[in-house]
PDB file of C-alpha atoms in Angstrom:
ATOM      1  CA  ARG A1444      30.234   4.232  13.526  1.00  0.00           C
ATOM      2  CA  LEU A1445      28.107   3.956  10.300  1.00  0.00           C
ATOM      3  CA  GLY A1446      25.522   1.675  11.869  1.00  0.00           C
ATOM      4  CA  LEU A1447      22.693   3.151  13.880  1.00  0.00           C
ATOM      5  CA  PRO A1448      22.702   1.441  17.337  1.00  0.00           C
ATOM      6  CA  LEU A1449      19.349   0.639  18.792  1.00  0.00           C
ATOM      7  CA  HIS A1450      19.340   1.970  22.445  1.00  0.00           C
ATOM      8  CA  SER A1451      16.171   1.251  24.027  1.00  0.00           C
ATOM      9  CA  SER A1452      15.485  -2.026  25.833  1.00  0.00           C
ATOM     10  CA  VAL A1453      12.371  -2.646  23.757  1.00  0.00           C
ATOM     11  CA  ALA A1454      14.419  -2.116  20.578  1.00  0.00           C
ATOM     12  CA  TRP A1455      17.069  -4.452  21.647  1.00  0.00           C
ATOM     13  CA  VAL A1456      14.678  -7.392  22.490  1.00  0.00           C
ATOM     14  CA  ALA A1457      13.079  -6.698  18.891  1.00  0.00           C
ATOM     15  CA  LEU A1458      16.570  -6.672  17.322  1.00  0.00           C
ATOM     16  CA  LEU A1459      17.589  -9.937  18.985  1.00  0.00           C
ATOM     17  CA  ALA A1460      14.405 -11.433  17.662  1.00  0.00           C
ATOM     18  CA  ALA A1461      15.058 -10.056  14.206  1.00  0.00           C
ATOM     19  CA  LEU A1462      18.545 -11.382  14.367  1.00  0.00           C
ATOM     20  CA  GLY A1463      17.195 -14.774  15.184  1.00  0.00           C
ATOM     21  CA  CYS A1464      14.813 -14.549  12.203  1.00  0.00           C
ATOM     22  CA  PHE A1465      17.590 -13.236  10.112  1.00  0.00           C
ATOM     23  CA  GLY A1466      19.965 -16.028  10.967  1.00  0.00           C
ATOM     24  CA  CYS A1467      17.603 -18.476   9.597  1.00  0.00           C
ATOM     25  CA  PHE A1468      17.302 -16.270   6.418  1.00  0.00           C
ATOM     26  CA  ALA A1469      21.133 -15.955   6.003  1.00  0.00           C
ATOM     27  CA  SER A1470      21.541 -19.669   6.826  1.00  0.00           C
ATOM     28  CA  VAL A1471      19.145 -20.729   3.868  1.00  0.00           C
ATOM     29  CA  PHE A1472      20.850 -17.989   1.686  1.00  0.00           C
ATOM     30  CA  VAL A1473      24.226 -19.379   2.151  1.00  0.00           C
ATOM     31  CA  GLN A1474      23.397 -23.058   2.066  1.00  0.00           C
ATOM     32  CA  ALA A1475      21.016 -22.982  -0.941  1.00  0.00           C
ATOM     33  CA  PHE A1476      24.112 -22.511  -3.272  1.00  0.00           C
ATOM     34  CA  GLY A1477      25.376 -25.674  -1.732  1.00  0.00           C
ATOM     35  CA  SER A1478      22.872 -28.143  -3.094  1.00  0.00           C
ATOM     36  CA  GLN A1479      22.830 -28.239  -6.984  1.00  0.00           C
ATOM     37  CA  ARG A1480      19.488 -30.091  -6.936  1.00  0.00           C
ATOM     38  CA  ASP A1481      17.517 -27.692  -4.745  1.00  0.00           C
ATOM     39  CA  ARG A1482      18.947 -24.395  -5.876  1.00  0.00           C
ATOM     40  CA  ALA A1483      16.408 -23.307  -8.299  1.00  0.00           C
ATOM     41  CA  ARG A1484      13.336 -24.702  -6.139  1.00  0.00           C
ATOM     42  CA  VAL A1485      14.780 -22.743  -2.990  1.00  0.00           C
ATOM     43  CA  PHE A1486      15.241 -19.284  -4.612  1.00  0.00           C
ATOM     44  CA  ARG A1487      12.041 -19.595  -6.851  1.00  0.00           C
ATOM     45  CA  ARG A1488       9.869 -20.275  -3.962  1.00  0.00           C
ATOM     46  CA  ALA A1489      11.658 -17.499  -1.756  1.00  0.00           C
ATOM     47  CA  ALA A1490      11.153 -14.943  -4.787  1.00  0.00           C
ATOM     48  CA  GLU A1491       7.336 -15.892  -5.304  1.00  0.00           C
ATOM     49  CA  GLU A1492       6.703 -15.315  -1.530  1.00  0.00           C
ATOM     50  CA  ALA A1493       8.524 -12.078  -1.314  1.00  0.00           C
ATOM     51  CA  ALA A1494       7.227 -10.504  -4.511  1.00  0.00           C
ATOM     52  CA  GLU A1495       3.694  -9.769  -3.585  1.00  0.00           C
ATOM     53  CA  GLU A1496       4.505  -8.511   0.103  1.00  0.00           C
ATOM     54  CA  GLU A1497       7.331  -6.353  -1.379  1.00  0.00           C
ATOM     55  CA  GLN A1498       5.096  -4.848  -3.923  1.00  0.00           C
ATOM     56  CA  ASP A1499       2.350  -4.077  -1.462  1.00  0.00           C
ATOM     57  CA  THR A1500       4.593  -2.328   0.939  1.00  0.00           C
ATOM     58  CA  THR A1501       6.092  -0.244  -1.788  1.00  0.00           C
ATOM     59  CA  ASN A1502       2.815   0.846  -3.107  1.00  0.00           C
ATOM     60  CA  LEU A1503       1.652   1.731   0.253  1.00  0.00           C
ATOM     61  CA  GLU A1504       4.745   3.965   0.794  1.00  0.00           C
ATOM     62  CA  LEU A1505       4.322   5.626  -2.630  1.00  0.00           C
ATOM     63  CA  PHE A1506       0.663   6.388  -1.757  1.00  0.00           C
ATOM     64  CA  ARG A1507       1.699   7.936   1.625  1.00  0.00           C
ATOM     65  CA  GLN A1508       4.259   9.942   0.158  1.00  0.00           C
ATOM     66  CA  SER A1509       1.967  11.338  -2.488  1.00  0.00           C
ATOM     67  CA  LEU A1510      -0.335  12.404   0.157  1.00  0.00           C
ATOM     68  CA  ILE A1511       2.506  14.104   2.006  1.00  0.00           C
ATOM     69  CA  GLN A1512       4.042  15.852  -0.951  1.00  0.00           C
ATOM     70  CA  GLY A1513       1.491  15.990  -3.673  1.00  0.00           C
ATOM     71  CA  TRP A1514       3.876  14.402  -6.192  1.00  0.00           C
ATOM     72  CA  GLY A1515       3.109  12.138  -9.004  1.00  0.00           C
ATOM     73  CA  ALA A1516       4.091   8.681  -8.283  1.00  0.00           C
ATOM     74  CA  GLY A1517       6.723   8.430 -10.994  1.00  0.00           C
ATOM     75  CA  GLU A1518       8.663  11.426  -9.458  1.00  0.00           C
ATOM     76  CA  ILE A1519       8.459  10.338  -5.673  1.00  0.00           C
ATOM     77  CA  GLY A1520      11.773   9.856  -4.193  1.00  0.00           C
ATOM     78  CA  ARG A1521      13.776  11.642  -6.953  1.00  0.00           C
ATOM     79  CA  SER A1522      15.539  14.923  -6.755  1.00  0.00           C
ATOM     80  CA  SER A1523      13.809  17.500  -9.080  1.00  0.00           C
ATOM     81  CA  ASP A1524      17.087  18.425 -11.038  1.00  0.00           C
ATOM     82  CA  SER A1525      18.591  14.779 -11.252  1.00  0.00           C
ATOM     83  CA  ALA A1526      20.217  13.029 -14.341  1.00  0.00           C
ATOM     84  CA  ASP A1527      21.061   9.511 -13.940  1.00  0.00           C
ATOM     85  CA  TRP A1528      24.477   8.534 -14.744  1.00  0.00           C
ATOM     86  CA  ALA A1529      27.069   5.800 -14.018  1.00  0.00           C
ATOM     87  CA  GLU A1530      30.911   5.335 -15.087  1.00  0.00           C
ATOM     88  CA  LEU A1531      33.472   2.692 -14.317  1.00  0.00           C
ATOM     89  CA  VAL A1532      36.244   3.886 -12.100  1.00  0.00           C
ATOM     90  CA  GLU A1533      39.917   2.350 -11.823  1.00  0.00           C
ATOM     91  CA  PRO A1534      40.433   0.130  -8.688  1.00  0.00           C
ATOM     92  CA  ALA A1535      42.775   2.522  -7.221  1.00  0.00           C
ATOM     93  CA  ALA A1536      40.325   5.226  -7.342  1.00  0.00           C
ATOM     94  CA  VAL A1537      37.675   3.290  -5.351  1.00  0.00           C
ATOM     95  CA  ARG A1538      36.175   5.507  -2.355  1.00  0.00           C
ATOM     96  CA  ALA A1539      33.271   5.359  -0.098  1.00  0.00           C
ATOM     97  CA  GLY A1540      30.054   5.933  -1.937  1.00  0.00           C
ATOM     98  CA  ASP A1541      31.074   3.831  -5.106  1.00  0.00           C
ATOM     99  CA  ILE A1542      29.165   0.707  -5.771  1.00  0.00           C
ATOM    100  CA  LEU A1543      30.497  -2.790  -6.805  1.00  0.00           C
ATOM    101  CA  LEU A1544      28.732  -4.759  -9.265  1.00  0.00           C
ATOM    102  CA  GLY A1545      29.364  -8.552  -9.178  1.00  0.00           C
ATOM    103  CA  ASP A1546      31.251  -9.617 -12.291  1.00  0.00           C
ATOM    104  CA  PRO A1547      28.987 -12.443 -13.920  1.00  0.00           C
ATOM    105  CA  ALA A1548      32.061 -14.118 -15.219  1.00  0.00           C
ATOM    106  CA  ARG A1549      32.918 -14.865 -11.596  1.00  0.00           C
ATOM    107  CA  PHE A1550      29.557 -15.336  -9.939  1.00  0.00           C
ATOM    108  CA  PHE A1551      28.094 -17.576 -12.628  1.00  0.00           C
ATOM    109  CA  SER A1552      31.022 -19.895 -12.566  1.00  0.00           C
ATOM    110  CA  GLU A1553      31.834 -23.101 -10.589  1.00  0.00           C
ATOM    111  CA  GLN A1554      34.831 -21.643  -9.097  1.00  0.00           C
ATOM    112  CA  THR A1555      34.820 -20.705  -5.519  1.00  0.00           C
ATOM    113  CA  SER A1556      36.169 -17.435  -4.145  1.00  0.00           C
ATOM    114  CA  PRO A1557      36.624 -16.008  -0.526  1.00  0.00           C
ATOM    115  CA  ALA A1558      34.626 -12.922  -1.793  1.00  0.00           C
ATOM    116  CA  PHE A1559      31.575 -15.428  -1.966  1.00  0.00           C
ATOM    117  CA  ARG A1560      31.584 -16.089   1.745  1.00  0.00           C
ATOM    118  CA  ARG A1561      32.409 -12.474   2.590  1.00  0.00           C
ATOM    119  CA  ILE A1562      29.113 -11.401   1.303  1.00  0.00           C
ATOM    120  CA  GLY A1563      27.174 -14.563   2.425  1.00  0.00           C
ATOM    121  CA  LEU A1564      27.392 -16.881  -0.603  1.00  0.00           C
ATOM    122  CA  GLN A1565      28.715 -20.415  -0.243  1.00  0.00           C
ATOM    123  CA  GLY A1566      29.311 -20.893  -4.176  1.00  0.00           C
ATOM    124  CA  GLY A1567      28.417 -19.337  -7.449  1.00  0.00           C
ATOM    125  CA  ILE A1568      25.151 -18.489  -8.890  1.00  0.00           C
ATOM    126  CA  PRO A1569      24.058 -21.259 -11.393  1.00  0.00           C
ATOM    127  CA  ALA A1570      24.171 -19.815 -14.986  1.00  0.00           C
ATOM    128  CA  ASP A1571      21.054 -21.776 -15.941  1.00  0.00           C
ATOM    129  CA  TYR A1572      18.878 -19.846 -13.673  1.00  0.00           C
ATOM    130  CA  PRO A1573      16.200 -17.713 -15.468  1.00  0.00           C
ATOM    131  CA  ARG A1574      17.465 -14.228 -16.001  1.00  0.00           C
ATOM    132  CA  ARG A1575      15.450 -12.534 -13.400  1.00  0.00           C
ATOM    133  CA  GLU A1576      16.700 -14.949 -10.593  1.00  0.00           C
ATOM    134  CA  ARG A1577      20.367 -14.562 -11.628  1.00  0.00           C
ATOM    135  CA  LEU A1578      19.885 -10.765 -11.407  1.00  0.00           C
ATOM    136  CA  ARG A1579      18.327 -11.053  -8.093  1.00  0.00           C
ATOM    137  CA  TYR A1580      21.370 -12.601  -6.480  1.00  0.00           C
ATOM    138  CA  LEU A1581      24.059 -11.043  -8.558  1.00  0.00           C
ATOM    139  CA  PRO A1582      25.373  -8.753  -5.958  1.00  0.00           C
ATOM    140  CA  VAL A1583      25.173  -4.976  -6.205  1.00  0.00           C
ATOM    141  CA  LEU A1584      27.207  -3.519  -3.103  1.00  0.00           C
ATOM    142  CA  LEU A1585      27.526   0.074  -1.725  1.00  0.00           C
ATOM    143  CA  LEU A1586      30.887   0.865  -0.058  1.00  0.00           C
ATOM    144  CA  THR A1587      30.088   2.706   3.256  1.00  0.00           C
ATOM    145  CA  GLU A1588      33.621   3.144   4.190  1.00  0.00           C
ATOM    146  CA  VAL A1589      37.077   2.696   2.540  1.00  0.00           C
ATOM    147  CA  ASP A1590      40.331   3.240   4.618  1.00  0.00           C
ATOM    148  CA  LYS A1591      43.205   3.376   2.032  1.00  0.00           C
ATOM    149  CA  ASP A1592      45.765   3.631   4.885  1.00  0.00           C
ATOM    150  CA  ALA A1593      44.540   0.695   6.851  1.00  0.00           C
ATOM    151  CA  GLY A1594      43.491  -1.269   3.494  1.00  0.00           C
ATOM    152  CA  THR A1595      40.106  -2.089   5.132  1.00  0.00           C
ATOM    153  CA  ALA A1596      36.554  -1.407   3.799  1.00  0.00           C
ATOM    154  CA  LYS A1597      32.824  -1.853   4.760  1.00  0.00           C
ATOM    155  CA  GLY A1598      29.778  -1.954   2.532  1.00  0.00           C
ATOM    156  CA  VAL A1599      26.157  -3.194   2.271  1.00  0.00           C
ATOM    157  CA  TRP A1600      24.240  -5.122  -0.259  1.00  0.00           C
ATOM    158  CA  LEU A1601      21.863  -2.950  -1.944  1.00  0.00           C
ATOM    159  CA  THR A1602      19.324  -5.166  -3.554  1.00  0.00           C
ATOM    160  CA  LEU A1603      18.738  -8.063  -1.296  1.00  0.00           C
ATOM    161  CA  ARG A1604      15.720  -7.947   1.089  1.00  0.00           C
ATOM    162  CA  THR A1605      15.489  -9.759   4.465  1.00  0.00           C
ATOM    163  CA  GLY A1606      11.535 -10.184   3.941  1.00  0.00           C
ATOM    164  CA  GLN A1607      11.149  -8.125   7.028  1.00  0.00           C
ATOM    165  CA  LEU A1608       9.953  -4.481   7.493  1.00  0.00           C
ATOM    166  CA  LEU A1609      11.925  -1.898   9.850  1.00  0.00           C
ATOM    167  CA  GLY A1610       8.678  -1.408  11.757  1.00  0.00           C
ATOM    168  CA  ASP A1611       8.520  -4.914  12.781  1.00  0.00           C
ATOM    169  CA  PHE A1612      11.529  -4.170  15.006  1.00  0.00           C
ATOM    170  CA  ILE A1613      11.647  -0.409  15.859  1.00  0.00           C
ATOM    171  CA  ASN A1614       9.139   2.417  15.902  1.00  0.00           C
ATOM    172  CA  PHE A1615      10.298   4.271  12.852  1.00  0.00           C
ATOM    173  CA  PHE A1616       9.627   3.840   9.180  1.00  0.00           C
ATOM    174  CA  HIS A1617       7.110   1.182   9.572  1.00  0.00           C
ATOM    175  CA  SER A1618       6.597   0.280   6.186  1.00  0.00           C
ATOM    176  CA  ARG A1619      10.111   0.438   4.801  1.00  0.00           C
ATOM    177  CA  PRO A1620      11.883  -2.908   4.008  1.00  0.00           C
ATOM    178  CA  LEU A1621      14.969  -4.070   6.050  1.00  0.00           C
ATOM    179  CA  LEU A1622      17.635  -4.954   3.614  1.00  0.00           C
ATOM    180  CA  TYR A1623      20.391  -7.607   3.989  1.00  0.00           C
ATOM    181  CA  GLY A1624      23.602  -5.517   4.589  1.00  0.00           C
ATOM    182  CA  GLY A1625      25.788  -8.539   4.805  1.00  0.00           C
ATOM    183  CA  PRO A1626      27.036 -11.416   7.102  1.00  0.00           C
ATOM    184  CA  THR A1627      28.967  -9.380   9.405  1.00  0.00           C
ATOM    185  CA  GLN A1628      26.809  -8.940  12.567  1.00  0.00           C
ATOM    186  CA  SER A1629      26.942  -5.527  14.112  1.00  0.00           C
ATOM    187  CA  ASN A1630      23.621  -5.479  15.842  1.00  0.00           C
ATOM    188  CA  SER A1631      22.859  -2.262  14.230  1.00  0.00           C
ATOM    189  CA  VAL A1632      21.115  -0.807  11.346  1.00  0.00           C
ATOM    190  CA  THR A1633      22.701   1.312   8.556  1.00  0.00           C
ATOM    191  CA  MET A1634      20.684   4.107   7.194  1.00  0.00           C
ATOM    192  CA  VAL A1635      21.699   5.518   3.672  1.00  0.00           C
ATOM    193  CA  HIS A1636      19.995   8.636   2.407  1.00  0.00           C
ATOM    194  CA  PRO A1637      20.473  12.156   0.626  1.00  0.00           C
ATOM    195  CA  TYR A1638      19.587  14.303   3.505  1.00  0.00           C
ATOM    196  CA  PRO A1639      22.326  16.399   5.250  1.00  0.00           C
ATOM    197  CA  GLU A1640      19.530  17.713   7.578  1.00  0.00           C
ATOM    198  CA  VAL A1641      19.192  14.567   9.324  1.00  0.00           C
ATOM    199  CA  PRO A1642      20.944  15.056  12.662  1.00  0.00           C
ATOM    200  CA  GLY A1643      24.258  13.055  13.029  1.00  0.00           C
ATOM    201  CA  SER A1644      24.421  12.054   9.274  1.00  0.00           C
ATOM    202  CA  LYS A1645      28.062  11.520   7.897  1.00  0.00           C
ATOM    203  CA  LEU A1646      28.728  12.450   4.370  1.00  0.00           C
ATOM    204  CA  LEU A1647      29.557   9.310   2.214  1.00  0.00           C
ATOM    205  CA  SER A1648      30.054  10.919  -1.147  1.00  0.00           C
ATOM    206  CA  GLU A1649      28.540  14.049  -2.942  1.00  0.00           C
ATOM    207  CA  GLY A1650      24.925  14.094  -2.122  1.00  0.00           C
ATOM    208  CA  LEU A1651      24.870  10.889  -0.297  1.00  0.00           C
ATOM    209  CA  TYR A1652      24.986  10.338   3.623  1.00  0.00           C
ATOM    210  CA  VAL A1653      25.067   7.561   6.054  1.00  0.00           C
ATOM    211  CA  GLY A1654      23.924   7.341   9.688  1.00  0.00           C
ATOM    212  CA  GLY A1655      22.111   9.891  11.658  1.00  0.00           C
ATOM    213  CA  SER A1656      18.946   9.867  14.009  1.00  0.00           C
ATOM    214  CA  PHE A1657      16.050   7.821  13.143  1.00  0.00           C
ATOM    215  CA  GLU A1658      13.814  10.246  14.872  1.00  0.00           C
ATOM    216  CA  GLY A1659      15.258  13.255  12.916  1.00  0.00           C
ATOM    217  CA  ALA A1660      14.942  11.242   9.527  1.00  0.00           C
ATOM    218  CA  GLN A1661      11.219  10.525  10.495  1.00  0.00           C
ATOM    219  CA  ALA A1662      10.601  14.196  11.315  1.00  0.00           C
ATOM    220  CA  TRP A1663      12.130  15.331   8.032  1.00  0.00           C
ATOM    221  CA  VAL A1664       9.788  13.199   6.058  1.00  0.00           C
ATOM    222  CA  GLU A1665       6.681  13.668   8.098  1.00  0.00           C
ATOM    223  CA  GLU A1666       7.281  17.432   7.676  1.00  0.00           C
ATOM    224  CA  GLY A1667       6.969  16.879   3.882  1.00  0.00           C
ATOM    225  CA  GLU A1668      10.665  18.001   3.174  1.00  0.00           C
ATOM    226  CA  GLY A1669      12.029  14.536   2.416  1.00  0.00           C
ATOM    227  CA  SER A1670      10.784  11.097   1.034  1.00  0.00           C
ATOM    228  CA  SER A1671      11.101   7.812   3.051  1.00  0.00           C
ATOM    229  CA  LEU A1672      11.511   6.218  -0.564  1.00  0.00           C
ATOM    230  CA  ARG A1673      15.005   7.797  -0.610  1.00  0.00           C
ATOM    231  CA  ILE A1674      16.152   6.212   2.513  1.00  0.00           C
ATOM    232  CA  ARG A1675      17.541   2.637   2.767  1.00  0.00           C
ATOM    233  CA  PHE A1676      17.899   0.389   5.967  1.00  0.00           C
ATOM    234  CA  PHE A1677      20.499  -2.313   6.152  1.00  0.00           C
ATOM    235  CA  LEU A1678      20.788  -4.958   8.889  1.00  0.00           C
ATOM    236  CA  ASN A1679      24.548  -5.935   9.385  1.00  0.00           C
ATOM    237  CA  HIS A1680      27.242  -5.316   6.814  1.00  0.00           C
ATOM    238  CA  ILE A1681      30.148  -6.726   4.830  1.00  0.00           C
ATOM    239  CA  GLN A1682      33.781  -6.263   6.095  1.00  0.00           C
ATOM    240  CA  TRP A1683      37.033  -6.431   4.250  1.00  0.00           C
ATOM    241  CA  GLN A1684      39.925  -6.778   6.377  1.00  0.00           C
ATOM    242  CA  GLN A1685      43.573  -5.358   5.503  1.00  0.00           C
ATOM    243  CA  GLY A1686      44.169  -5.912   1.616  1.00  0.00           C
ATOM    244  CA  GLU A1687      41.093  -7.946   0.895  1.00  0.00           C
ATOM    245  CA  LEU A1688      39.329  -5.514  -1.174  1.00  0.00           C
ATOM    246  CA  ALA A1689      42.401  -4.550  -3.011  1.00  0.00           C
ATOM    247  CA  ALA A1690      42.987  -8.271  -3.750  1.00  0.00           C
ATOM    248  CA  GLU A1691      39.318  -8.586  -5.147  1.00  0.00           C
ATOM    249  CA  LEU A1692      39.697  -5.517  -7.317  1.00  0.00           C
ATOM    250  CA  ALA A1693      43.099  -6.647  -8.870  1.00  0.00           C
ATOM    251  CA  PRO A1694      43.467  -7.105 -12.559  1.00  0.00           C
ATOM    252  CA  GLY A1695      42.587 -10.708 -13.478  1.00  0.00           C
ATOM    253  CA  GLU A1696      40.593 -11.449 -10.312  1.00  0.00           C
ATOM    254  CA  ASN A1697      37.289 -10.596 -11.954  1.00  0.00           C
ATOM    255  CA  THR A1698      35.205 -10.288  -8.781  1.00  0.00           C
ATOM    256  CA  TRP A1699      34.018  -6.712  -8.757  1.00  0.00           C
ATOM    257  CA  LEU A1700      33.304  -4.078 -11.388  1.00  0.00           C
ATOM    258  CA  PRO A1701      33.701  -0.846  -9.476  1.00  0.00           C
ATOM    259  CA  VAL A1702      31.289   2.090 -10.571  1.00  0.00           C
ATOM    260  CA  ARG A1703      30.535   5.582  -9.542  1.00  0.00           C
ATOM    261  CA  CYS A1704      27.031   6.728 -10.139  1.00  0.00           C
ATOM    262  CA  SER A1705      24.491   9.468  -9.373  1.00  0.00           C
ATOM    263  CA  VAL A1706      22.586   9.454  -6.006  1.00  0.00           C
ATOM    264  CA  ASP A1707      19.458   8.649  -7.695  1.00  0.00           C
ATOM    265  CA  VAL A1708      20.728   5.497  -9.143  1.00  0.00           C
ATOM    266  CA  VAL A1709      22.250   4.196  -5.755  1.00  0.00           C
ATOM    267  CA  LEU A1710      18.725   5.054  -4.197  1.00  0.00           C
ATOM    268  CA  SER A1711      16.724   3.391  -6.762  1.00  0.00           C
ATOM    269  CA  GLU A1712      13.571   1.256  -6.033  1.00  0.00           C
ATOM    270  CA  THR A1713      14.478  -1.376  -8.159  1.00  0.00           C
ATOM    271  CA  ASP A1714      13.032  -4.428  -6.545  1.00  0.00           C
ATOM    272  CA  GLU A1715       9.515  -3.997  -7.868  1.00  0.00           C
ATOM    273  CA  ILE A1716       8.234  -6.839 -10.145  1.00  0.00           C
ATOM    274  CA  ASP A1717       7.977  -4.501 -13.198  1.00  0.00           C
ATOM    275  CA  ALA A1718      11.301  -2.525 -12.392  1.00  0.00           C
ATOM    276  CA  LYS A1719      14.622  -2.914 -14.212  1.00  0.00           C
ATOM    277  CA  PRO A1720      17.224  -4.647 -11.976  1.00  0.00           C
ATOM    278  CA  LEU A1721      19.744  -2.254 -10.471  1.00  0.00           C
ATOM    279  CA  TRP A1722      22.677  -4.250 -12.143  1.00  0.00           C
ATOM    280  CA  VAL A1723      21.265  -3.873 -15.462  1.00  0.00           C
ATOM    281  CA  LYS A1724      20.383  -0.115 -14.958  1.00  0.00           C
ATOM    282  CA  VAL A1725      23.807   0.784 -14.033  1.00  0.00           C
ATOM    283  CA  ALA A1726      25.331  -1.328 -16.733  1.00  0.00           C
ATOM    284  CA  GLU A1727      22.979   0.541 -19.462  1.00  0.00           C
ATOM    285  CA  LEU A1728      24.038   3.884 -17.939  1.00  0.00           C
ATOM    286  CA  ALA A1729      27.868   3.143 -18.060  1.00  0.00           C
ATOM    287  CA  GLY A1730      27.807   1.387 -21.211  1.00  0.00           C
ATOM    288  CA  GLY A1731      30.895  -0.014 -22.872  1.00  0.00           C
ATOM    289  CA  LYS A1732      32.519  -2.945 -20.995  1.00  0.00           C
ATOM    290  CA  LEU A1733      29.447  -3.207 -18.501  1.00  0.00           C
ATOM    291  CA  GLU A1734      26.918  -3.493 -21.294  1.00  0.00           C
ATOM    292  CA  GLU A1735      28.971  -6.011 -23.156  1.00  0.00           C
ATOM    293  CA  LEU A1736      29.244  -8.054 -20.121  1.00  0.00           C
ATOM    294  CA  GLY A1737      25.587  -8.000 -19.537  1.00  0.00           C
ATOM    295  CA  GLN A1738      24.746  -8.913 -23.029  1.00  0.00           C
ATOM    296  CA  ALA A1739      27.342 -11.584 -22.969  1.00  0.00           C
ATOM    297  CA  HIS A1740      25.781 -13.327 -20.040  1.00  0.00           C
ATOM    298  CA  ASP A1741      22.158 -12.766 -21.013  1.00  0.00           C
ATOM    299  CA  LEU A1742      21.358 -10.208 -18.473  1.00  0.00           C
ATOM    300  CA  MET A1743      20.147  -7.596 -20.779  1.00  0.00           C
TER     301      MET A1743
END
């Protein structure tokens, strides 16, 4: 299992409450795209309400980490020898640890696609939204499992928050945001991080791990060896059944742009108000076709 089951009765009660709240969030998220008249109002209001809280929690965690580690804020959560990079990969070479950028030609169109509902959307993103709002909902997914033999896969949405904190539901990493993994309910939280020292973690790709012990991860951070800013927590996930991901990656389908990138890019804190959106960051690093697409759709 890639998810982290919540074993205690208190945690289960909290998680069930979370799922209730999250169900409301997911319902609004899916249905908002169904009403042309109300789309902009719904998402603009959600963005405004979330922005201040998200900025406050991130700044609090930056301050806490600087006290623990004595680092400058600009370097907290980054490996000391890192160099950001990203490159397009061929669909046949896609593996766990790669990311999928939503193709704006598909997601900004009026056409429907099974891929939309698979990740929690009812329809396309209106092309007349302001740039920042289009980028907020243009998906950037992390593949956490790819089974070539079975033709199945799992993943999580890297950039969409639920509006809740992990500490609202379990007694670890209180100020870290709980991200929307996807619409497939698993009653578990998936933890993605760069720390092989976390007990029970599983190698996802070079330098990137998934799962492991909450308690072990918390201890690793509190001992000053790691940074909570390099750990992501996702509620639920995205599921591709046999052949579905291959179909979405097929030439001419224009659903996903598969990219392989450095660990620091995958774990970027890109949802701050003044930060560069992750889709844009990856496109600039990869250049070529991705950068041209971003410019053609007024994303960068």
